[in-house]
JSON list of C-alpha atoms in Angstrom, two decimals:
[
{"chain": "A", "resi": 22, "resn": "MET", "atom": "CA", "xyz": [41.58, 8.29, 14.78]},
{"chain": "A", "resi": 23, "resn": "TYR", "atom": "CA", "xyz": [39.90, 11.63, 15.42]},
{"chain": "A", "resi": 24, "resn": "SER", "atom": "CA", "xyz": [41.02, 14.03, 18.14]},
{"chain": "A", "resi": 25, "resn": "TRP", "atom": "CA", "xyz": [38.40, 14.91, 20.74]},
{"chain": "A", "resi": 26, "resn": "GLN", "atom": "CA", "xyz": [38.15, 18.43, 19.26]},
{"chain": "A", "resi": 27, "resn": "GLU", "atom": "CA", "xyz": [37.34, 16.98, 15.84]},
{"chain": "A", "resi": 28, "resn": "ILE", "atom": "CA", "xyz": [34.75, 14.63, 17.34]},
{"chain": "A", "resi": 29, "resn": "LEU", "atom": "CA", "xyz": [33.01, 17.48, 19.16]},
{"chain": "A", "resi": 30, "resn": "PHE", "atom": "CA", "xyz": [33.08, 19.66, 16.06]},
{"chain": "A", "resi": 31, "resn": "ARG", "atom": "CA", "xyz": [31.49, 17.03, 13.85]},
{"chain": "A", "resi": 32, "resn": "LEU", "atom": "CA", "xyz": [28.81, 16.18, 16.40]},
{"chain": "A", "resi": 33, "resn": "PHE", "atom": "CA", "xyz": [28.02, 19.86, 16.97]},
{"chain": "A", "resi": 34, "resn": "LEU", "atom": "CA", "xyz": [27.89, 20.63, 13.25]},
{"chain": "A", "resi": 35, "resn": "ALA", "atom": "CA", "xyz": [25.59, 17.66, 12.63]},
{"chain": "A", "resi": 36, "resn": "SER", "atom": "CA", "xyz": [23.27, 18.94, 15.38]},
{"chain": "A", "resi": 37, "resn": "VAL", "atom": "CA", "xyz": [23.18, 22.40, 13.80]},
{"chain": "A", "resi": 38, "resn": "PHE", "atom": "CA", "xyz": [22.35, 21.02, 10.35]},
{"chain": "A", "resi": 39, "resn": "GLY", "atom": "CA", "xyz": [19.58, 18.87, 11.83]},
{"chain": "A", "resi": 40, "resn": "ALA", "atom": "CA", "xyz": [18.25, 21.84, 13.83]},
{"chain": "A", "resi": 41, "resn": "LEU", "atom": "CA", "xyz": [17.94, 24.05, 10.74]},
{"chain": "A", "resi": 42, "resn": "ILE", "atom": "CA", "xyz": [15.70, 21.55, 8.99]},
{"chain": "A", "resi": 43, "resn": "GLY", "atom": "CA", "xyz": [13.89, 20.56, 12.19]},
{"chain": "A", "resi": 44, "resn": "LEU", "atom": "CA", "xyz": [13.03, 24.20, 12.90]},
{"chain": "A", "resi": 45, "resn": "GLU", "atom": "CA", "xyz": [11.05, 24.41, 9.68]},
{"chain": "A", "resi": 46, "resn": "ARG", "atom": "CA", "xyz": [9.12, 21.24, 10.59]},
{"chain": "A", "resi": 47, "resn": "GLU", "atom": "CA", "xyz": [8.58, 22.58, 14.13]},
{"chain": "A", "resi": 48, "resn": "GLN", "atom": "CA", "xyz": [7.06, 25.80, 12.81]},
{"chain": "A", "resi": 49, "resn": "LYS", "atom": "CA", "xyz": [4.53, 23.75, 10.84]},
{"chain": "A", "resi": 50, "resn": "ASP", "atom": "CA", "xyz": [3.73, 21.69, 13.96]},
{"chain": "A", "resi": 51, "resn": "ARG", "atom": "CA", "xyz": [4.75, 18.37, 12.42]},
{"chain": "A", "resi": 52, "resn": "ALA", "atom": "CA", "xyz": [5.09, 15.12, 14.35]},
{"chain": "A", "resi": 53, "resn": "ALA", "atom": "CA", "xyz": [8.89, 15.21, 14.03]},
{"chain": "A", "resi": 54, "resn": "GLY", "atom": "CA", "xyz": [10.21, 18.63, 14.95]},
{"chain": "A", "resi": 55, "resn": "LEU", "atom": "CA", "xyz": [13.39, 20.35, 16.09]},
{"chain": "A", "resi": 56, "resn": "ARG", "atom": "CA", "xyz": [14.65, 17.86, 18.66]},
{"chain": "A", "resi": 57, "resn": "THR", "atom": "CA", "xyz": [13.84, 14.79, 16.54]},
{"chain": "A", "resi": 58, "resn": "HIS", "atom": "CA", "xyz": [15.78, 16.09, 13.54]},
{"chain": "A", "resi": 59, "resn": "MET", "atom": "CA", "xyz": [18.71, 17.10, 15.73]},
{"chain": "A", "resi": 60, "resn": "MET", "atom": "CA", "xyz": [18.84, 13.66, 17.35]},
{"chain": "A", "resi": 61, "resn": "VAL", "atom": "CA", "xyz": [18.66, 11.86, 14.00]},
{"chain": "A", "resi": 62, "resn": "SER", "atom": "CA", "xyz": [21.49, 13.96, 12.54]},
{"chain": "A", "resi": 63, "resn": "LEU", "atom": "CA", "xyz": [23.59, 13.69, 15.70]},
{"chain": "A", "resi": 64, "resn": "GLY", "atom": "CA", "xyz": [23.15, 9.94, 15.96]},
{"chain": "A", "resi": 65, "resn": "SER", "atom": "CA", "xyz": [23.93, 9.43, 12.28]},
{"chain": "A", "resi": 66, "resn": "ALA", "atom": "CA", "xyz": [27.15, 11.43, 12.60]},
{"chain": "A", "resi": 67, "resn": "LEU", "atom": "CA", "xyz": [28.27, 9.34, 15.60]},
{"chain": "A", "resi": 68, "resn": "ILE", "atom": "CA", "xyz": [27.43, 6.08, 13.82]},
{"chain": "A", "resi": 69, "resn": "MET", "atom": "CA", "xyz": [29.47, 7.20, 10.83]},
{"chain": "A", "resi": 70, "resn": "MET", "atom": "CA", "xyz": [32.49, 7.89, 13.03]},
{"chain": "A", "resi": 71, "resn": "VAL", "atom": "CA", "xyz": [32.08, 4.60, 14.88]},
{"chain": "A", "resi": 72, "resn": "SER", "atom": "CA", "xyz": [31.75, 2.77, 11.57]},
{"chain": "A", "resi": 73, "resn": "SER", "atom": "CA", "xyz": [34.93, 4.39, 10.27]},
{"chain": "A", "resi": 74, "resn": "PHE", "atom": "CA", "xyz": [37.19, 4.20, 13.32]},
{"chain": "A", "resi": 75, "resn": "GLY", "atom": "CA", "xyz": [35.38, 2.37, 16.11]},
{"chain": "A", "resi": 76, "resn": "PHE", "atom": "CA", "xyz": [37.02, -0.96, 15.29]},
{"chain": "A", "resi": 77, "resn": "SER", "atom": "CA", "xyz": [40.53, 0.29, 14.57]},
{"chain": "A", "resi": 78, "resn": "ASP", "atom": "CA", "xyz": [41.89, -1.59, 17.59]},
{"chain": "A", "resi": 79, "resn": "ILE", "atom": "CA", "xyz": [41.35, -4.95, 15.91]},
{"chain": "A", "resi": 80, "resn": "LEU", "atom": "CA", "xyz": [42.69, -4.02, 12.51]},
{"chain": "A", "resi": 81, "resn": "GLY", "atom": "CA", "xyz": [45.71, -6.04, 11.60]},
{"chain": "A", "resi": 82, "resn": "SER", "atom": "CA", "xyz": [44.51, -9.10, 13.52]},
{"chain": "A", "resi": 83, "resn": "ASP", "atom": "CA", "xyz": [44.50, -12.40, 11.72]},
{"chain": "A", "resi": 84, "resn": "HIS", "atom": "CA", "xyz": [41.37, -13.18, 9.70]},
{"chain": "A", "resi": 85, "resn": "VAL", "atom": "CA", "xyz": [39.84, -9.74, 10.44]},
{"chain": "A", "resi": 86, "resn": "VAL", "atom": "CA", "xyz": [38.50, -7.68, 7.54]},
{"chain": "A", "resi": 87, "resn": "LEU", "atom": "CA", "xyz": [36.87, -4.31, 8.23]},
{"chain": "A", "resi": 88, "resn": "ASP", "atom": "CA", "xyz": [34.20, -2.82, 5.98]},
{"chain": "A", "resi": 89, "resn": "PRO", "atom": "CA", "xyz": [33.70, 0.77, 7.27]},
{"chain": "A", "resi": 90, "resn": "SER", "atom": "CA", "xyz": [30.45, 1.21, 5.32]},
{"chain": "A", "resi": 91, "resn": "ARG", "atom": "CA", "xyz": [28.47, -1.63, 6.89]},
{"chain": "A", "resi": 92, "resn": "VAL", "atom": "CA", "xyz": [27.45, 0.01, 10.19]},
{"chain": "A", "resi": 93, "resn": "ALA", "atom": "CA", "xyz": [26.73, 3.40, 8.58]},
{"chain": "A", "resi": 94, "resn": "ALA", "atom": "CA", "xyz": [24.62, 1.75, 5.88]},
{"chain": "A", "resi": 95, "resn": "GLN", "atom": "CA", "xyz": [22.17, 0.51, 8.50]},
{"chain": "A", "resi": 96, "resn": "VAL", "atom": "CA", "xyz": [21.17, 4.11, 9.28]},
{"chain": "A", "resi": 97, "resn": "ILE", "atom": "CA", "xyz": [19.45, 4.44, 5.90]},
{"chain": "A", "resi": 98, "resn": "SER", "atom": "CA", "xyz": [17.28, 1.37, 6.48]},
{"chain": "A", "resi": 99, "resn": "GLY", "atom": "CA", "xyz": [16.82, 1.97, 10.20]},
{"chain": "A", "resi": 100, "resn": "ILE", "atom": "CA", "xyz": [15.53, 5.51, 9.73]},
{"chain": "A", "resi": 101, "resn": "GLY", "atom": "CA", "xyz": [12.55, 4.00, 7.93]},
{"chain": "A", "resi": 102, "resn": "PHE", "atom": "CA", "xyz": [11.06, 2.95, 11.27]},
{"chain": "A", "resi": 103, "resn": "ILE", "atom": "CA", "xyz": [11.04, 6.55, 12.50]},
{"chain": "A", "resi": 104, "resn": "GLY", "atom": "CA", "xyz": [9.78, 7.86, 9.18]},
{"chain": "A", "resi": 105, "resn": "ALA", "atom": "CA", "xyz": [6.91, 5.37, 9.16]},
{"chain": "A", "resi": 106, "resn": "GLY", "atom": "CA", "xyz": [5.68, 6.82, 12.43]},
{"chain": "A", "resi": 107, "resn": "THR", "atom": "CA", "xyz": [5.19, 10.22, 10.80]},
{"chain": "A", "resi": 108, "resn": "ILE", "atom": "CA", "xyz": [3.01, 9.01, 7.89]},
{"chain": "A", "resi": 109, "resn": "LEU", "atom": "CA", "xyz": [0.55, 6.66, 9.60]},
{"chain": "A", "resi": 110, "resn": "PHE", "atom": "CA", "xyz": [-2.11, 9.36, 9.82]},
{"chain": "A", "resi": 111, "resn": "MET", "atom": "CA", "xyz": [-4.95, 10.02, 7.44]},
{"chain": "A", "resi": 112, "resn": "ASN", "atom": "CA", "xyz": [-7.35, 12.93, 7.63]},
{"chain": "A", "resi": 113, "resn": "GLN", "atom": "CA", "xyz": [-11.05, 12.86, 6.93]},
{"chain": "A", "resi": 114, "resn": "GLN", "atom": "CA", "xyz": [-10.54, 13.21, 3.17]},
{"chain": "A", "resi": 115, "resn": "GLY", "atom": "CA", "xyz": [-8.39, 10.08, 3.11]},
{"chain": "A", "resi": 116, "resn": "ARG", "atom": "CA", "xyz": [-5.18, 11.93, 2.25]},
{"chain": "A", "resi": 117, "resn": "ILE", "atom": "CA", "xyz": [-1.91, 10.62, 3.67]},
{"chain": "A", "resi": 118, "resn": "ARG", "atom": "CA", "xyz": [0.09, 13.18, 5.63]},
{"chain": "A", "resi": 119, "resn": "GLY", "atom": "CA", "xyz": [3.65, 13.23, 6.86]},
{"chain": "A", "resi": 120, "resn": "LEU", "atom": "CA", "xyz": [5.47, 12.09, 3.73]},
{"chain": "A", "resi": 121, "resn": "THR", "atom": "CA", "xyz": [7.53, 15.29, 3.55]},
{"chain": "A", "resi": 122, "resn": "THR", "atom": "CA", "xyz": [8.51, 14.96, 7.21]},
{"chain": "A", "resi": 123, "resn": "ALA", "atom": "CA", "xyz": [9.54, 11.34, 6.67]},
{"chain": "A", "resi": 124, "resn": "ALA", "atom": "CA", "xyz": [11.62, 12.37, 3.65]},
{"chain": "A", "resi": 125, "resn": "GLY", "atom": "CA", "xyz": [13.14, 15.16, 5.75]},
{"chain": "A", "resi": 126, "resn": "LEU", "atom": "CA", "xyz": [14.21, 12.68, 8.43]},
{"chain": "A", "resi": 127, "resn": "TRP", "atom": "CA", "xyz": [15.79, 10.47, 5.77]},
{"chain": "A", "resi": 128, "resn": "THR", "atom": "CA", "xyz": [17.66, 13.50, 4.36]},
{"chain": "A", "resi": 129, "resn": "VAL", "atom": "CA", "xyz": [18.78, 14.60, 7.83]},
{"chain": "A", "resi": 130, "resn": "ALA", "atom": "CA", "xyz": [20.17, 11.11, 8.45]},
{"chain": "A", "resi": 131, "resn": "ALA", "atom": "CA", "xyz": [22.18, 11.40, 5.25]},
{"chain": "A", "resi": 132, "resn": "ILE", "atom": "CA", "xyz": [23.41, 14.86, 6.31]},
{"chain": "A", "resi": 133, "resn": "GLY", "atom": "CA", "xyz": [24.52, 13.42, 9.64]},
{"chain": "A", "resi": 134, "resn": "LEU", "atom": "CA", "xyz": [26.41, 10.62, 7.91]},
{"chain": "A", "resi": 135, "resn": "ALA", "atom": "CA", "xyz": [28.14, 13.10, 5.61]},
{"chain": "A", "resi": 136, "resn": "THR", "atom": "CA", "xyz": [29.08, 15.32, 8.55]},
{"chain": "A", "resi": 137, "resn": "GLY", "atom": "CA", "xyz": [30.40, 12.39, 10.55]},
{"chain": "A", "resi": 138, "resn": "GLY", "atom": "CA", "xyz": [32.45, 11.38, 7.51]},
{"chain": "A", "resi": 139, "resn": "GLY", "atom": "CA", "xyz": [34.02, 14.84, 7.23]},
{"chain": "A", "resi": 140, "resn": "MET", "atom": "CA", "xyz": [32.12, 15.85, 4.06]},
{"chain": "A", "resi": 141, "resn": "TYR", "atom": "CA", "xyz": [31.22, 19.27, 5.45]},
{"chain": "A", "resi": 142, "resn": "PHE", "atom": "CA", "xyz": [30.55, 20.98, 2.13]},
{"chain": "A", "resi": 143, "resn": "ALA", "atom": "CA", "xyz": [28.21, 18.19, 0.95]},
{"chain": "A", "resi": 144, "resn": "ALA", "atom": "CA", "xyz": [26.37, 18.23, 4.28]},
{"chain": "A", "resi": 145, "resn": "GLY", "atom": "CA", "xyz": [26.05, 22.03, 4.30]},
{"chain": "A", "resi": 146, "resn": "ALA", "atom": "CA", "xyz": [24.95, 22.22, 0.66]},
{"chain": "A", "resi": 147, "resn": "THR", "atom": "CA", "xyz": [22.33, 19.53, 1.22]},
{"chain": "A", "resi": 148, "resn": "THR", "atom": "CA", "xyz": [21.01, 21.41, 4.25]},
{"chain": "A", "resi": 149, "resn": "VAL", "atom": "CA", "xyz": [20.68, 24.63, 2.24]},
{"chain": "A", "resi": 150, "resn": "LEU", "atom": "CA", "xyz": [18.95, 22.85, -0.64]},
{"chain": "A", "resi": 151, "resn": "ALA", "atom": "CA", "xyz": [16.60, 21.06, 1.76]},
{"chain": "A", "resi": 152, "resn": "LEU", "atom": "CA", "xyz": [15.60, 24.38, 3.32]},
{"chain": "A", "resi": 153, "resn": "ILE", "atom": "CA", "xyz": [14.97, 25.86, -0.13]},
{"chain": "A", "resi": 154, "resn": "ILE", "atom": "CA", "xyz": [12.73, 22.90, -0.98]},
{"chain": "A", "resi": 155, "resn": "LEU", "atom": "CA", "xyz": [10.81, 23.10, 2.31]},
{"chain": "A", "resi": 156, "resn": "TRP", "atom": "CA", "xyz": [10.48, 26.88, 2.60]},
{"chain": "A", "resi": 157, "resn": "MET", "atom": "CA", "xyz": [10.71, 28.48, -0.83]},
{"chain": "A", "resi": 158, "resn": "LEU", "atom": "CA", "xyz": [9.04, 25.85, -3.00]},
{"chain": "A", "resi": 159, "resn": "ARG", "atom": "CA", "xyz": [6.02, 25.34, -0.74]},
{"chain": "A", "resi": 160, "resn": "PRO", "atom": "CA", "xyz": [4.05, 28.40, -2.04]},
{"chain": "A", "resi": 161, "resn": "LEU", "atom": "CA", "xyz": [4.78, 27.33, -5.63]},
{"chain": "A", "resi": 162, "resn": "GLU", "atom": "CA", "xyz": [3.68, 23.76, -4.91]},
{"chain": "A", "resi": 163, "resn": "LYS", "atom": "CA", "xyz": [0.51, 24.96, -3.20]},
{"chain": "A", "resi": 164, "resn": "ARG", "atom": "CA", "xyz": [-0.34, 27.22, -6.12]},
{"chain": "A", "resi": 165, "resn": "PHE", "atom": "CA", "xyz": [-0.02, 24.47, -8.72]},
{"chain": "A", "resi": 166, "resn": "SER", "atom": "CA", "xyz": [-1.56, 21.70, -6.62]},
{"chain": "A", "resi": 167, "resn": "GLN", "atom": "CA", "xyz": [-4.67, 23.77, -5.94]},
{"chain": "A", "resi": 168, "resn": "LYS", "atom": "CA", "xyz": [-4.98, 24.42, -9.66]},
{"chain": "A", "resi": 169, "resn": "PHE", "atom": "CA", "xyz": [-4.91, 20.76, -10.65]},
{"chain": "A", "resi": 170, "resn": "ARG", "atom": "CA", "xyz": [-6.63, 19.09, -7.70]},
{"chain": "A", "resi": 171, "resn": "GLN", "atom": "CA", "xyz": [-10.06, 17.70, -8.30]},
{"chain": "A", "resi": 172, "resn": "LYS", "atom": "CA", "xyz": [-12.86, 19.69, -6.66]},
{"chain": "A", "resi": 173, "resn": "THR", "atom": "CA", "xyz": [-16.07, 18.17, -5.37]},
{"chain": "A", "resi": 174, "resn": "LEU", "atom": "CA", "xyz": [-19.34, 20.02, -4.76]},
{"chain": "A", "resi": 175, "resn": "ASN", "atom": "CA", "xyz": [-21.24, 18.31, -1.95]},
{"chain": "A", "resi": 176, "resn": "ILE", "atom": "CA", "xyz": [-25.00, 18.87, -1.67]},
{"chain": "A", "resi": 177, "resn": "GLU", "atom": "CA", "xyz": [-27.29, 17.55, 1.04]},
{"chain": "A", "resi": 178, "resn": "ALA", "atom": "CA", "xyz": [-31.01, 17.93, 0.35]},
{"chain": "A", "resi": 179, "resn": "ASP", "atom": "CA", "xyz": [-34.40, 16.50, 1.22]},
{"chain": "A", "resi": 180, "resn": "LYS", "atom": "CA", "xyz": [-34.62, 12.81, 0.38]},
{"chain": "A", "resi": 181, "resn": "ASN", "atom": "CA", "xyz": [-37.41, 13.50, -2.11]},
{"chain": "A", "resi": 182, "resn": "ALA", "atom": "CA", "xyz": [-35.70, 16.49, -3.76]},
{"chain": "A", "resi": 183, "resn": "ASP", "atom": "CA", "xyz": [-35.67, 16.56, -7.56]},
{"chain": "A", "resi": 184, "resn": "ILE", "atom": "CA", "xyz": [-32.14, 15.58, -8.61]},
{"chain": "A", "resi": 185, "resn": "LYS", "atom": "CA", "xyz": [-32.77, 16.55, -12.25]},
{"chain": "A", "resi": 186, "resn": "TYR", "atom": "CA", "xyz": [-33.85, 20.04, -11.23]},
{"chain": "A", "resi": 187, "resn": "ILE", "atom": "CA", "xyz": [-30.65, 20.55, -9.22]},
{"chain": "A", "resi": 188, "resn": "LEU", "atom": "CA", "xyz": [-28.44, 19.24, -12.04]},
{"chain": "A", "resi": 189, "resn": "ASP", "atom": "CA", "xyz": [-30.24, 21.41, -14.59]},
{"chain": "A", "resi": 190, "resn": "GLN", "atom": "CA", "xyz": [-29.50, 24.51, -12.50]},
{"chain": "A", "resi": 191, "resn": "ILE", "atom": "CA", "xyz": [-25.83, 23.58, -12.36]},
{"chain": "A", "resi": 192, "resn": "GLU", "atom": "CA", "xyz": [-25.62, 22.88, -16.09]},
{"chain": "A", "resi": 193, "resn": "GLU", "atom": "CA", "xyz": [-27.23, 26.23, -16.88]},
{"chain": "A", "resi": 194, "resn": "THR", "atom": "CA", "xyz": [-24.52, 28.08, -14.95]},
{"chain": "A", "resi": 195, "resn": "LYS", "atom": "CA", "xyz": [-21.83, 29.25, -17.36]},
{"chain": "A", "resi": 196, "resn": "GLY", "atom": "CA", "xyz": [-18.25, 28.55, -16.28]},
{"chain": "A", "resi": 197, "resn": "VAL", "atom": "CA", "xyz": [-19.30, 25.59, -14.13]},
{"chain": "A", "resi": 198, "resn": "ASN", "atom": "CA", "xyz": [-19.03, 22.19, -15.82]},
{"chain": "A", "resi": 199, "resn": "TYR", "atom": "CA", "xyz": [-18.94, 19.00, -13.80]},
{"chain": "A", "resi": 200, "resn": "ILE", "atom": "CA", "xyz": [-17.36, 15.80, -15.15]},
{"chain": "A", "resi": 201, "resn": "SER", "atom": "CA", "xyz": [-19.36, 13.30, -13.09]},
{"chain": "A", "resi": 202, "resn": "TYR", "atom": "CA", "xyz": [-21.83, 13.09, -10.25]},
{"chain": "A", "resi": 203, "resn": "SER", "atom": "CA", "xyz": [-23.18, 10.55, -7.78]},
{"chain": "A", "resi": 204, "resn": "ALA", "atom": "CA", "xyz": [-26.35, 10.54, -5.70]},
{"chain": "A", "resi": 205, "resn": "ASP", "atom": "CA", "xyz": [-27.09, 8.59, -2.54]},
{"chain": "A", "resi": 206, "resn": "LYS", "atom": "CA", "xyz": [-30.56, 8.23, -0.96]},
{"chain": "A", "resi": 207, "resn": "THR", "atom": "CA", "xyz": [-29.71, 5.52, 1.59]},
{"chain": "A", "resi": 208, "resn": "GLY", "atom": "CA", "xyz": [-29.40, 7.96, 4.51]},
{"chain": "A", "resi": 209, "resn": "PRO", "atom": "CA", "xyz": [-31.96, 10.32, 6.02]},
{"chain": "A", "resi": 210, "resn": "SER", "atom": "CA", "xyz": [-31.35, 12.81, 3.23]},
{"chain": "A", "resi": 211, "resn": "LEU", "atom": "CA", "xyz": [-30.29, 12.98, -0.41]},
{"chain": "A", "resi": 212, "resn": "SER", "atom": "CA", "xyz": [-26.54, 13.33, -0.86]},
{"chain": "A", "resi": 213, "resn": "ILE", "atom": "CA", "xyz": [-25.17, 14.53, -4.20]},
{"chain": "A", "resi": 214, "resn": "GLN", "atom": "CA", "xyz": [-21.51, 14.81, -5.14]},
{"chain": "A", "resi": 215, "resn": "LEU", "atom": "CA", "xyz": [-20.37, 16.55, -8.33]},
{"chain": "A", "resi": 216, "resn": "LYS", "atom": "CA", "xyz": [-16.73, 16.37, -9.41]},
{"chain": "A", "resi": 217, "resn": "PHE", "atom": "CA", "xyz": [-15.03, 19.21, -11.28]},
{"chain": "A", "resi": 218, "resn": "GLU", "atom": "CA", "xyz": [-11.61, 19.57, -12.88]},
{"chain": "A", "resi": 219, "resn": "SER", "atom": "CA", "xyz": [-11.91, 23.34, -13.02]},
{"chain": "A", "resi": 220, "resn": "PHE", "atom": "CA", "xyz": [-14.48, 26.08, -12.67]},
{"chain": "A", "resi": 221, "resn": "ASP", "atom": "CA", "xyz": [-14.86, 29.84, -12.39]},
{"chain": "A", "resi": 222, "resn": "PRO", "atom": "CA", "xyz": [-14.63, 30.60, -8.62]},
{"chain": "A", "resi": 223, "resn": "LYS", "atom": "CA", "xyz": [-17.01, 33.52, -8.97]},
{"chain": "A", "resi": 224, "resn": "LYS", "atom": "CA", "xyz": [-19.60, 31.46, -10.84]},
{"chain": "A", "resi": 225, "resn": "ILE", "atom": "CA", "xyz": [-19.41, 28.52, -8.42]},
{"chain": "A", "resi": 226, "resn": "GLY", "atom": "CA", "xyz": [-19.90, 30.96, -5.55]},
{"chain": "A", "resi": 227, "resn": "GLU", "atom": "CA", "xyz": [-23.00, 32.40, -7.18]},
{"chain": "A", "resi": 228, "resn": "LEU", "atom": "CA", "xyz": [-24.31, 28.90, -7.87]},
{"chain": "A", "resi": 229, "resn": "MET", "atom": "CA", "xyz": [-23.82, 27.82, -4.25]},
{"chain": "A", "resi": 230, "resn": "ASN", "atom": "CA", "xyz": [-25.58, 30.93, -2.98]},
{"chain": "A", "resi": 231, "resn": "SER", "atom": "CA", "xyz": [-28.47, 30.32, -5.36]},
{"chain": "A", "resi": 232, "resn": "LEU", "atom": "CA", "xyz": [-28.87, 26.67, -4.36]},
{"chain": "A", "resi": 233, "resn": "GLN", "atom": "CA", "xyz": [-28.60, 27.52, -0.68]},
{"chain": "A", "resi": 234, "resn": "GLN", "atom": "CA", "xyz": [-31.74, 29.64, -0.98]},
{"chain": "A", "resi": 235, "resn": "LYS", "atom": "CA", "xyz": [-33.78, 26.59, -1.96]},
{"chain": "A", "resi": 236, "resn": "PRO", "atom": "CA", "xyz": [-35.74, 25.21, 1.02]},
{"chain": "A", "resi": 237, "resn": "GLU", "atom": "CA", "xyz": [-35.03, 21.60, 0.00]},
{"chain": "A", "resi": 238, "resn": "ILE", "atom": "CA", "xyz": [-31.24, 22.19, 0.17]},
{"chain": "A", "resi": 239, "resn": "HIS", "atom": "CA", "xyz": [-29.89, 21.61, 3.68]},
{"chain": "A", "resi": 240, "resn": "LYS", "atom": "CA", "xyz": [-26.15, 21.98, 3.14]},
{"chain": "A", "resi": 241, "resn": "ILE", "atom": "CA", "xyz": [-23.73, 22.72, 0.28]},
{"chain": "A", "resi": 242, "resn": "PHE", "atom": "CA", "xyz": [-19.95, 22.94, 0.40]},
{"chain": "A", "resi": 243, "resn": "LEU", "atom": "CA", "xyz": [-16.80, 22.43, -1.68]},
{"chain": "A", "resi": 244, "resn": "SER", "atom": "CA", "xyz": [-14.02, 19.95, -0.92]},
{"chain": "A", "resi": 245, "resn": "THR", "atom": "CA", "xyz": [-10.70, 19.33, -2.65]},
{"chain": "A", "resi": 246, "resn": "LEU", "atom": "CA", "xyz": [-8.96, 15.99, -3.18]}
]
C-alpha cells in the first residue's frame, strides 16, 4: 500500500504531465484544453492506484481472485466517450476536426495510468514525445499537407456565360493545369469548380486577376481540401 506522500506525489505528477499537453491544446483554442487534460491524467492515475491496491483488504479471502489490470483497463475504453465529443464537428469544407485533440486525451490517459503505476520515466518520456509531436512537427505537417492537398478554383459567373471561353483562358495559362471540372447552372448563376493537384501560385494569381476583370464573372476564389 502506498504512503500518503507517495499518493500525493503520483497525483501531482500526473496533473503536471496532463497540464503540459493540455497547455498546447489550450493555446490553439481546442475543445479540450488545460483543465480537461489535467483531469483526465489525474483521474487515470487515481484509477490505476485503486486498481492496484484498492482491494487489498479482501486479498486472501476464500474464493477471491484479484486482477489489478481490470479496473485500469476500462480507462482506455472509457476515454473514447470524451474523445468522441471533440471530433463531432465539421467545418464548411466537410473536414473533420478534433482528431488530434482526441488522440491527445487518449495519450494523456495512458500517461496518467503509467504515473499512477509508478512508471515515472515512461510517463515523462511520453509527455516529452507528445509535446514534440504537437509543437515541433506541426509546421512540418502543415508544409507537406499544403503541398499535396487538392486545390479547387471556384468561379461564379452569369448563368449564360460561355463555359468554353472560360476554360480556354485557363488552359492557355502556362503553369496552371486542372485535372477535372464541374459546372452547375441550377442556381441563379453559373458555378464552375476546377480541381488542381498543383499549380504555379504566381500564374494562378494572374489568372484569377484576369478572370475577375470580366464583367460576366461575379466571384472567383481558391479552396483547399
